[in-house]
Amino acid sequence: MSKVFKLLLTLAFAASIFNFGTISTEAAAQTITNGTPWKDTSGASLQAHAGSILQVGSTYYWYGEDKIHNSANLKAVAIYSSTDLKNWTFQSNALTTASAPELASSKIERPKVIYNVATGKYVLWGHYENGTDYSLARVAVASSSSPTGPFTYHGSFQPNGMQSRDMTIFKDTDGTAYLISSSDNNYNLRIYKLTSDYLAIDSEMNMIYEGDHREAPAIVKKGSIYYLITSGASGWYPNQAKYSTATSLNGPWSALQPIGNSSTFYSQSAFILTVQGSSTTSYIYVGDRWNPSALGDSRYVWLPLTLNGTTASMDYYEKISIDTATGAVSGVSNGTLISQGKPAMAQSALGTNPASYANDGNYQTEWVGTSVTWPHWWQVDLGSNYTIKTVDLSWWMMNGSEGFYQYKIETSLDNVNWTVALDRTSNTTYGFTSDSLYATARYVRINMVNADLWNNPGNWYTPRLWEAKIYGTPATAAVTTRWTSHNFPTRYIANDAGNAKIVENPTLANSEWIMVPGLADPAGVSFQLKSNPGIFLRHYNYAFVAQTNTGGAFAADATFYKVAGLADSGKFSFQSYNFPTRYIRHSSYNLRIDPISTATEKSDATFSVQ
């Protein structure tokens, strides 16, 4: 084979990998839900924390930390593949404790992979520590001839003899690669040029940040401008992400500016994903929502990232839509934002921090009460009746003194009579909460019952709220139904003093239900009590209760799929959302969620609407 022909083949292969804009793919737009457990195509927990995604042809490879063992120590650097960025297939492990002797008891954090065209190698860098503490502050390097491995481990070292903890690597458009590293006990952020094979340090460049205590760097280039996002250093707790820009990696870099809310929507930056398609190029902030008590249950947060000139911005969305073919990326909300700029009031407010600051659309302004008084409320007048679907709340954060709020979301049609639409007095989430609910209201009140500081349980600070965003749709007339037993037509599904039962001729107040979109899945239904809209029908273990919505697991337990009646197809049965083999049925006067097999059970699980 001639050298010229070999060169042409090499160039063609490189173009097939890196000319993303001309890739043809059959993948359709996919919708991803933030903050929920993600599964791979085998149904196993997707473990790719603090990692990076590399595109090779039409396939994306996600490299990340496997934390399924709930430890900071290395189990594996996992590799997944996808063509649509939603459906991920486990491929292999890039590194495990058996890959090298010094990995047997170690930590490998923030694994990043780039491709070297000249050597044909996929090169992995990560933060290396021993298995007992964080005293070594090194980088680790490995490489492979295939994106799925096996990877050869080349060892660990301190770049130029300097500490290196949170880090990333970046390949510029000219093929030169760089290491960006949090150094000097995380106070300084350094940048190094890598050697041409990407396996070592060539030289140190100008420091990016000095004395700013930044970590978790994530970088992207758009046109001639580099955008760098970092987090503060507050352990596993979230904090305010900040960004800066430059036209040269060697600086100067602009002053740090906040992006997102005070907790970065309860996440920490992992990397910035570029999605280049046939119509446009989009950017996605990829973050980790760490769960320090169960690291394997840490979640992922993907948000559209807007880069415009020297500014960067992002907002929270319950879901994100991604079309890898066209490159289109957009946020998906449950309804439209209906609270911003509407009249707000509070139990008390500082003159410099009025109630209106909590719904002005600015994450950098906050409402602050005048005294340390609990409970304390803030509310908004939406102007007309809406069906409330989602409430996003940005809470107060102060690095190292994080506090979680315990609260209730209350609703009213007349600003006089209030209903608890969602009880979150058991909340322990810091910084940011996103709650799904279903209520019809003109007025929405956030009743802050208490707050707790993780390192000082005494609640000593003044109630405050950075931002409240309420999503919904214009209210429509509610359809009220009463559900009677198929085999006992005078018995109805009813609220019996907090227990849900089948009751003989109950009052309307206890047996009229509004059938609303399912709290956990709008394709299903939930039973909302007309006389007390905060009360929903919920199964708990095998029994049924009528309770105030508390979010979380409650939503799944209160969601059902309405199907053709098991004993009479002209009537209806209700299948459990989270236990698909179980149905609502009555046993004597008690309601249960049970598997159904016999003719009697089918009859007991069939209801008609009145």
Coordinates of N, CA and C in Angstrom, one line a residue, residues 15-175:
A15 N -11.7 12.4 9.4 CA -12.8 13.3 9.0 C -14.1 12.6 9.5
S16 N -14.2 11.2 9.4 CA -15.4 10.5 9.8 C -15.6 10.7 11.3
I17 N -14.6 10.8 12.1 CA -14.7 11.0 13.5 C -15.0 12.4 13.9
F18 N -14.4 13.4 13.3 CA -14.5 14.7 13.9 C -15.2 15.7 13.1
N19 N -15.7 15.4 11.9 CA -16.5 16.3 11.1 C -18.0 16.1 11.5
F20 N -18.2 16.5 12.8 CA -19.6 16.3 13.3 C -20.7 16.8 12.5
G21 N -20.5 18.0 11.9 CA -21.5 18.7 11.2 C -22.1 17.9 10.1
T22 N -21.4 17.0 9.5 CA -21.9 16.3 8.3 C -22.3 14.9 8.6
I23 N -22.4 14.5 10.0 CA -22.8 13.2 10.3 C -24.3 13.0 10.0
S24 N -24.6 11.9 9.4 CA -26.0 11.5 9.2 C -26.4 10.5 10.2
T25 N -27.5 10.8 10.9 CA -28.0 9.8 12.0 C -29.5 9.7 11.9
E26 N -30.0 8.6 12.3 CA -31.4 8.3 12.3 C -32.1 8.7 13.6
A27 N -31.3 9.1 14.6 CA -31.8 9.4 15.9 C -32.8 10.5 15.8
A28 N -34.0 10.3 16.5 CA -35.0 11.4 16.6 C -34.8 12.1 17.9
A29 N -35.6 13.2 18.0 CA -35.5 14.0 19.2 C -35.9 13.1 20.4
Q30 N -35.1 13.3 21.5 CA -35.3 12.5 22.7 C -35.5 13.5 23.9
T31 N -36.4 13.1 24.8 CA -36.6 13.9 26.0 C -36.1 13.2 27.3
I32 N -35.2 13.9 28.0 CA -34.6 13.4 29.2 C -35.1 14.1 30.4
T33 N -35.4 13.4 31.5 CA -35.9 14.0 32.7 C -34.8 14.2 33.7
N34 N -34.6 15.4 34.2 CA -33.6 15.7 35.1 C -33.8 15.2 36.5
G35 N -32.8 14.9 37.2 CA -32.8 14.6 38.6 C -33.5 13.3 39.0
T36 N -33.8 12.4 38.0 CA -34.4 11.1 38.2 C -33.3 10.0 38.1
P37 N -33.5 8.8 38.6 CA -32.6 7.7 38.4 C -32.5 7.4 36.9
W38 N -31.3 7.4 36.3 CA -31.2 7.0 34.9 C -30.7 5.6 34.8
K39 N -31.3 4.8 33.8 CA -31.0 3.4 33.6 C -30.3 3.3 32.3
D40 N -29.4 2.3 32.2 CA -28.9 1.9 30.9 C -29.9 1.0 30.1
T41 N -29.5 0.6 28.9 CA -30.4 -0.2 28.1 C -30.7 -1.6 28.7
S42 N -29.9 -2.0 29.7 CA -30.2 -3.3 30.3 C -31.0 -3.1 31.6
G43 N -31.3 -1.9 31.9 CA -32.1 -1.6 33.1 C -31.3 -1.4 34.4
A44 N -30.0 -1.4 34.3 CA -29.1 -1.2 35.4 C -28.9 0.3 35.6
S45 N -28.5 0.7 36.8 CA -28.2 2.1 37.1 C -27.1 2.6 36.3
L46 N -27.3 3.8 35.6 CA -26.3 4.4 34.8 C -25.3 5.1 35.6
Q47 N -24.1 4.6 35.7 CA -23.0 5.1 36.5 C -21.9 5.8 35.7
A48 N -22.0 7.1 35.5 CA -21.1 7.8 34.7 C -20.9 9.2 35.3
H49 N -20.6 9.3 36.6 CA -20.5 10.6 37.3 C -19.2 11.3 37.0
A50 N -19.4 12.7 37.0 CA -18.3 13.6 36.8 C -17.4 13.3 35.6
G51 N -18.0 12.8 34.6 CA -17.2 12.3 33.4 C -17.2 13.3 32.2
S52 N -17.2 12.7 31.1 CA -17.2 13.4 29.8 C -17.8 12.6 28.7
I53 N -18.2 13.2 27.6 CA -18.8 12.5 26.5 C -17.9 12.9 25.2
L54 N -17.6 11.9 24.5 CA -16.8 12.0 23.3 C -17.6 11.4 22.1
Q55 N -17.7 12.2 21.0 CA -18.4 11.7 19.9 C -17.4 11.1 18.9
V56 N -17.7 9.9 18.4 CA -16.9 9.2 17.4 C -17.9 8.8 16.3
G57 N -17.8 9.4 15.1 CA -18.8 9.2 14.1 C -20.2 9.6 14.6
S58 N -21.2 8.7 14.5 CA -22.5 9.0 15.0 C -22.8 8.5 16.4
T59 N -21.7 8.0 17.0 CA -21.9 7.4 18.4 C -21.2 8.3 19.4
Y60 N -21.9 8.4 20.5 CA -21.4 9.2 21.7 C -20.9 8.1 22.7
Y61 N -19.7 8.4 23.3 CA -19.2 7.6 24.4 C -19.1 8.4 25.7
W62 N -19.7 7.9 26.7 CA -19.8 8.6 28.0 C -18.9 7.8 29.0
Y63 N -17.9 8.5 29.5 CA -16.9 8.0 30.4 C -17.2 8.7 31.8
G64 N -17.3 7.9 32.8 CA -17.6 8.5 34.1 C -17.3 7.5 35.3
E65 N -17.4 8.1 36.5 CA -17.2 7.3 37.7 C -18.3 6.4 38.0
D66 N -18.0 5.1 38.3 CA -19.0 4.2 38.8 C -19.1 4.3 40.3
K67 N -20.2 4.8 40.8 CA -20.3 5.0 42.3 C -21.3 4.0 42.9
I68 N -21.7 3.0 42.2 CA -22.7 2.1 42.6 C -22.4 1.5 44.0
H69 N -21.1 1.4 44.4 CA -20.7 0.9 45.7 C -20.8 2.0 46.8
N70 N -21.3 3.2 46.4 CA -21.5 4.3 47.4 C -20.2 4.7 48.1
S71 N -19.1 4.7 47.4 CA -17.9 5.1 48.0 C -17.1 6.0 47.0
A72 N -16.3 6.9 47.6 CA -15.4 7.8 46.7 C -14.3 7.0 46.1
N73 N -14.0 5.8 46.6 CA -12.9 5.0 46.1 C -13.2 4.4 44.8
L74 N -12.2 4.1 44.0 CA -12.4 3.6 42.6 C -13.1 2.2 42.7
K75 N -14.1 2.1 41.9 CA -14.7 0.8 41.5 C -14.3 0.6 40.1
A76 N -14.7 1.6 39.3 CA -14.4 1.6 37.8 C -14.7 2.9 37.2
V77 N -14.0 3.2 36.1 CA -14.4 4.2 35.2 C -15.1 3.5 34.1
A78 N -16.5 3.8 34.0 CA -17.3 3.1 33.1 C -17.4 3.7 31.8
I79 N -17.7 3.0 30.7 CA -17.9 3.5 29.4 C -19.3 3.0 28.9
Y80 N -20.1 4.0 28.4 CA -21.4 3.8 27.8 C -21.4 4.4 26.4
S81 N -22.3 3.8 25.5 CA -22.4 4.4 24.2 C -23.9 4.7 23.9
S82 N -24.1 5.6 23.0 CA -25.4 6.0 22.6 C -25.4 6.7 21.3
T83 N -26.4 6.7 20.5 CA -26.5 7.5 19.3 C -27.5 8.6 19.4
D84 N -28.3 8.6 20.5 CA -29.3 9.7 20.7 C -29.2 10.5 22.0
L85 N -28.2 10.1 22.8 CA -27.9 10.8 24.1 C -28.9 10.5 25.2
K86 N -29.8 9.6 24.9 CA -30.8 9.2 25.9 C -30.6 7.7 26.3
N87 N -30.5 6.9 25.3 CA -30.4 5.4 25.5 C -29.0 5.0 25.5
W88 N -28.5 4.6 26.7 CA -27.1 4.3 26.8 C -26.8 2.8 27.1
T89 N -25.9 2.3 26.4 CA -25.5 0.9 26.5 C -24.2 0.8 27.2
F90 N -24.1 0.0 28.2 CA -22.8 -0.2 28.9 C -21.9 -1.0 27.9
Q91 N -20.6 -0.5 27.8 CA -19.7 -1.2 26.9 C -18.6 -1.9 27.6
S92 N -18.0 -1.2 28.5 CA -16.8 -1.8 29.3 C -16.4 -0.9 30.3
N93 N -15.3 -1.2 31.1 CA -14.7 -0.4 32.0 C -13.4 0.1 31.5
A94 N -13.1 1.4 31.5 CA -11.8 1.9 31.0 C -10.8 1.6 32.0
L95 N -11.1 1.7 33.3 CA -10.1 1.4 34.4 C -10.9 0.7 35.5
T96 N -10.2 -0.2 36.2 CA -10.7 -0.8 37.4 C -9.6 -0.9 38.4
T97 N -9.9 -1.4 39.6 CA -8.9 -1.6 40.6 C -7.8 -2.6 40.2
A98 N -8.1 -3.4 39.2 CA -7.1 -4.4 38.7 C -6.3 -3.9 37.5
S99 N -6.5 -2.6 37.1 CA -5.8 -2.1 35.9 C -4.3 -1.9 36.2
A100 N -4.0 -1.6 37.4 CA -2.6 -1.3 37.8 C -2.5 -1.5 39.3
P101 N -1.3 -1.8 39.8 CA -1.2 -2.0 41.3 C -1.6 -0.7 42.1
E102 N -1.3 0.5 41.6 CA -1.6 1.6 42.4 C -3.1 2.0 42.3
L103 N -3.8 1.3 41.5 CA -5.3 1.5 41.5 C -6.0 0.6 42.4
A104 N -5.4 -0.4 43.1 CA -6.0 -1.3 43.9 C -6.7 -0.7 45.1
S105 N -6.1 0.4 45.6 CA -6.8 1.2 46.6 C -6.6 2.7 46.3
S106 N -7.5 3.2 45.6 CA -7.3 4.6 45.0 C -8.6 5.3 44.7
K107 N -8.5 6.5 44.3 CA -9.6 7.2 43.7 C -9.3 7.7 42.3
I108 N -10.1 7.6 41.4 CA -10.0 8.2 40.1 C -11.3 9.0 39.9
E109 N -11.1 10.4 39.9 CA -12.3 11.2 39.8 C -12.2 12.1 38.5
R110 N -13.3 12.5 38.0 CA -13.5 13.4 36.9 C -12.7 12.9 35.6
P111 N -13.0 11.6 35.2 CA -12.3 11.1 34.0 C -12.7 11.8 32.8
K112 N -11.8 12.3 32.0 CA -12.0 13.0 30.7 C -11.2 12.3 29.6
V113 N -11.9 12.2 28.4 CA -11.2 11.5 27.3 C -11.2 12.3 26.1
I114 N -10.1 12.4 25.4 CA -10.0 13.1 24.1 C -9.3 12.2 23.1
Y115 N -9.4 12.5 21.8 CA -8.8 11.6 20.8 C -7.6 12.3 20.2
N116 N -6.5 11.6 20.0 CA -5.3 12.2 19.4 C -5.2 11.6 18.0
V117 N -5.4 12.5 17.0 CA -5.4 12.1 15.6 C -4.1 11.5 15.2
A118 N -3.0 12.2 15.6 CA -1.7 11.8 15.2 C -1.3 10.4 15.7
T119 N -1.6 10.1 16.9 CA -1.3 8.7 17.5 C -2.3 7.7 17.3
G120 N -3.6 8.1 17.0 CA -4.7 7.2 16.9 C -5.1 6.7 18.3
K121 N -4.8 7.4 19.4 CA -5.1 7.0 20.7 C -6.2 7.8 21.4
Y122 N -7.0 7.1 22.1 CA -8.0 7.8 23.0 C -7.3 8.0 24.4
V123 N -7.2 9.2 24.8 CA -6.4 9.5 26.0 C -7.3 9.9 27.2
L124 N -7.1 9.3 28.3 CA -7.9 9.5 29.5 C -7.1 10.2 30.6
W125 N -7.6 11.3 31.1 CA -6.9 11.9 32.3 C -8.0 11.9 33.4
G126 N -7.5 11.8 34.6 CA -8.4 11.9 35.8 C -7.6 12.4 37.0
H127 N -8.3 12.7 38.0 CA -7.7 13.1 39.3 C -7.5 11.9 40.1
Y128 N -6.2 11.7 40.6 CA -5.8 10.5 41.3 C -5.5 10.8 42.7
E129 N -6.0 9.9 43.6 CA -5.7 10.0 45.0 C -5.6 8.5 45.6
N130 N -5.0 8.4 46.7 CA -5.0 7.1 47.3 C -6.3 6.7 47.9
G131 N -6.5 5.5 48.4 CA -7.8 5.1 48.9 C -8.2 5.6 50.3
T132 N -7.3 6.3 51.0 CA -7.6 6.7 52.4 C -7.8 8.2 52.6
D133 N -7.3 9.0 51.7 CA -7.4 10.5 51.9 C -7.2 11.2 50.6
Y134 N -7.1 12.5 50.7 CA -6.8 13.4 49.5 C -5.5 14.1 49.6
S135 N -4.5 13.4 50.0 CA -3.2 14.0 50.3 C -2.2 14.0 49.1
L136 N -2.5 13.2 48.0 CA -1.6 13.1 46.9 C -1.8 14.2 45.8
A137 N -3.0 14.5 45.5 CA -3.3 15.6 44.5 C -2.5 15.4 43.2
R138 N -2.8 14.3 42.5 CA -2.1 14.0 41.3 C -3.1 13.9 40.1
V139 N -2.6 13.8 38.9 CA -3.3 13.4 37.8 C -3.0 12.0 37.4
A140 N -3.9 11.2 36.8 CA -3.6 9.9 36.3 C -3.9 9.9 34.8
V141 N -3.1 9.1 34.0 CA -3.2 9.1 32.6 C -3.3 7.6 32.1
A142 N -4.2 7.4 31.1 CA -4.3 6.1 30.4 C -4.7 6.3 29.0
S143 N -4.5 5.3 28.1 CA -4.8 5.5 26.7 C -5.2 4.2 26.1
S144 N -5.9 4.3 25.0 CA -6.4 3.1 24.3 C -6.5 3.4 22.8
S145 N -6.4 2.3 22.0 CA -6.6 2.4 20.5 C -8.0 2.4 20.1
S146 N -8.9 2.1 21.1 CA -10.4 2.0 20.8 C -11.1 2.9 21.9
P147 N -12.2 3.5 21.5 CA -13.0 4.3 22.5 C -13.5 3.4 23.6
T148 N -13.6 2.1 23.4 CA -14.2 1.2 24.5 C -13.1 0.4 25.2
G149 N -11.8 0.7 24.9 CA -10.7 0.1 25.6 C -10.3 -1.2 24.9
P150 N -9.4 -2.0 25.5 CA -8.9 -1.8 26.9 C -8.0 -0.6 27.0
F151 N -8.0 0.1 28.1 CA -7.1 1.3 28.3 C -5.8 0.8 29.1
T152 N -4.7 1.3 28.7 CA -3.4 1.0 29.3 C -3.2 2.2 30.3
Y153 N -2.9 1.8 31.5 CA -2.7 2.8 32.6 C -1.2 3.2 32.6
H154 N -0.9 4.5 32.5 CA 0.4 5.0 32.4 C 1.0 5.6 33.7
G155 N 0.2 5.7 34.7 CA 0.6 6.1 36.0 C 0.1 7.5 36.4
S156 N 0.5 8.0 37.6 CA 0.0 9.2 38.2 C 1.2 10.1 38.6
F157 N 1.0 11.4 38.6 CA 2.0 12.4 38.9 C 1.4 13.7 39.2
Q158 N 2.2 14.6 39.8 CA 1.8 16.0 40.0 C 2.3 16.8 38.8
P159 N 1.5 17.5 38.1 CA 1.9 18.3 36.9 C 2.9 19.4 37.3
N160 N 4.1 19.4 36.8 CA 5.1 20.3 37.1 C 5.4 20.4 38.6
G161 N 5.1 19.3 39.3 CA 5.3 19.2 40.7 C 4.3 20.0 41.5
M162 N 3.1 20.4 40.9 CA 2.1 21.1 41.6 C 0.9 20.2 41.9
Q163 N 0.2 20.5 43.0 CA -1.0 19.8 43.3 C -2.0 19.9 42.1
S164 N -2.8 18.8 42.0 CA -3.9 18.8 41.0 C -5.0 18.0 41.5
R165 N -6.2 18.6 41.7 CA -7.4 17.9 42.2 C -8.4 18.0 41.1
D166 N -9.5 18.6 41.3 CA -10.5 18.7 40.2 C -9.9 19.2 39.0
M167 N -10.2 18.5 37.8 CA -9.5 18.9 36.6 C -10.4 18.6 35.4
T168 N -9.9 19.1 34.2 CA -10.5 18.6 33.0 C -9.4 18.8 31.9
I169 N -9.6 18.1 30.8 CA -8.7 18.3 29.7 C -9.5 18.8 28.5
F170 N -8.8 19.6 27.7 CA -9.5 20.3 26.6 C -8.7 20.2 25.3
K171 N -9.3 19.8 24.2 CA -8.7 19.8 22.9 C -9.1 21.0 22.1
D172 N -8.2 21.8 21.7 CA -8.6 23.0 20.9 C -8.8 22.7 19.5
T173 N -9.3 23.6 18.7 CA -9.6 23.4 17.3 C -8.3 23.1 16.4
D174 N -7.2 23.5 16.9 CA -5.9 23.2 16.2 C -5.3 21.9 16.6
G175 N -6.0 21.2 17.5 CA -5.5 19.9 17.9 C -4.6 19.9 19.1

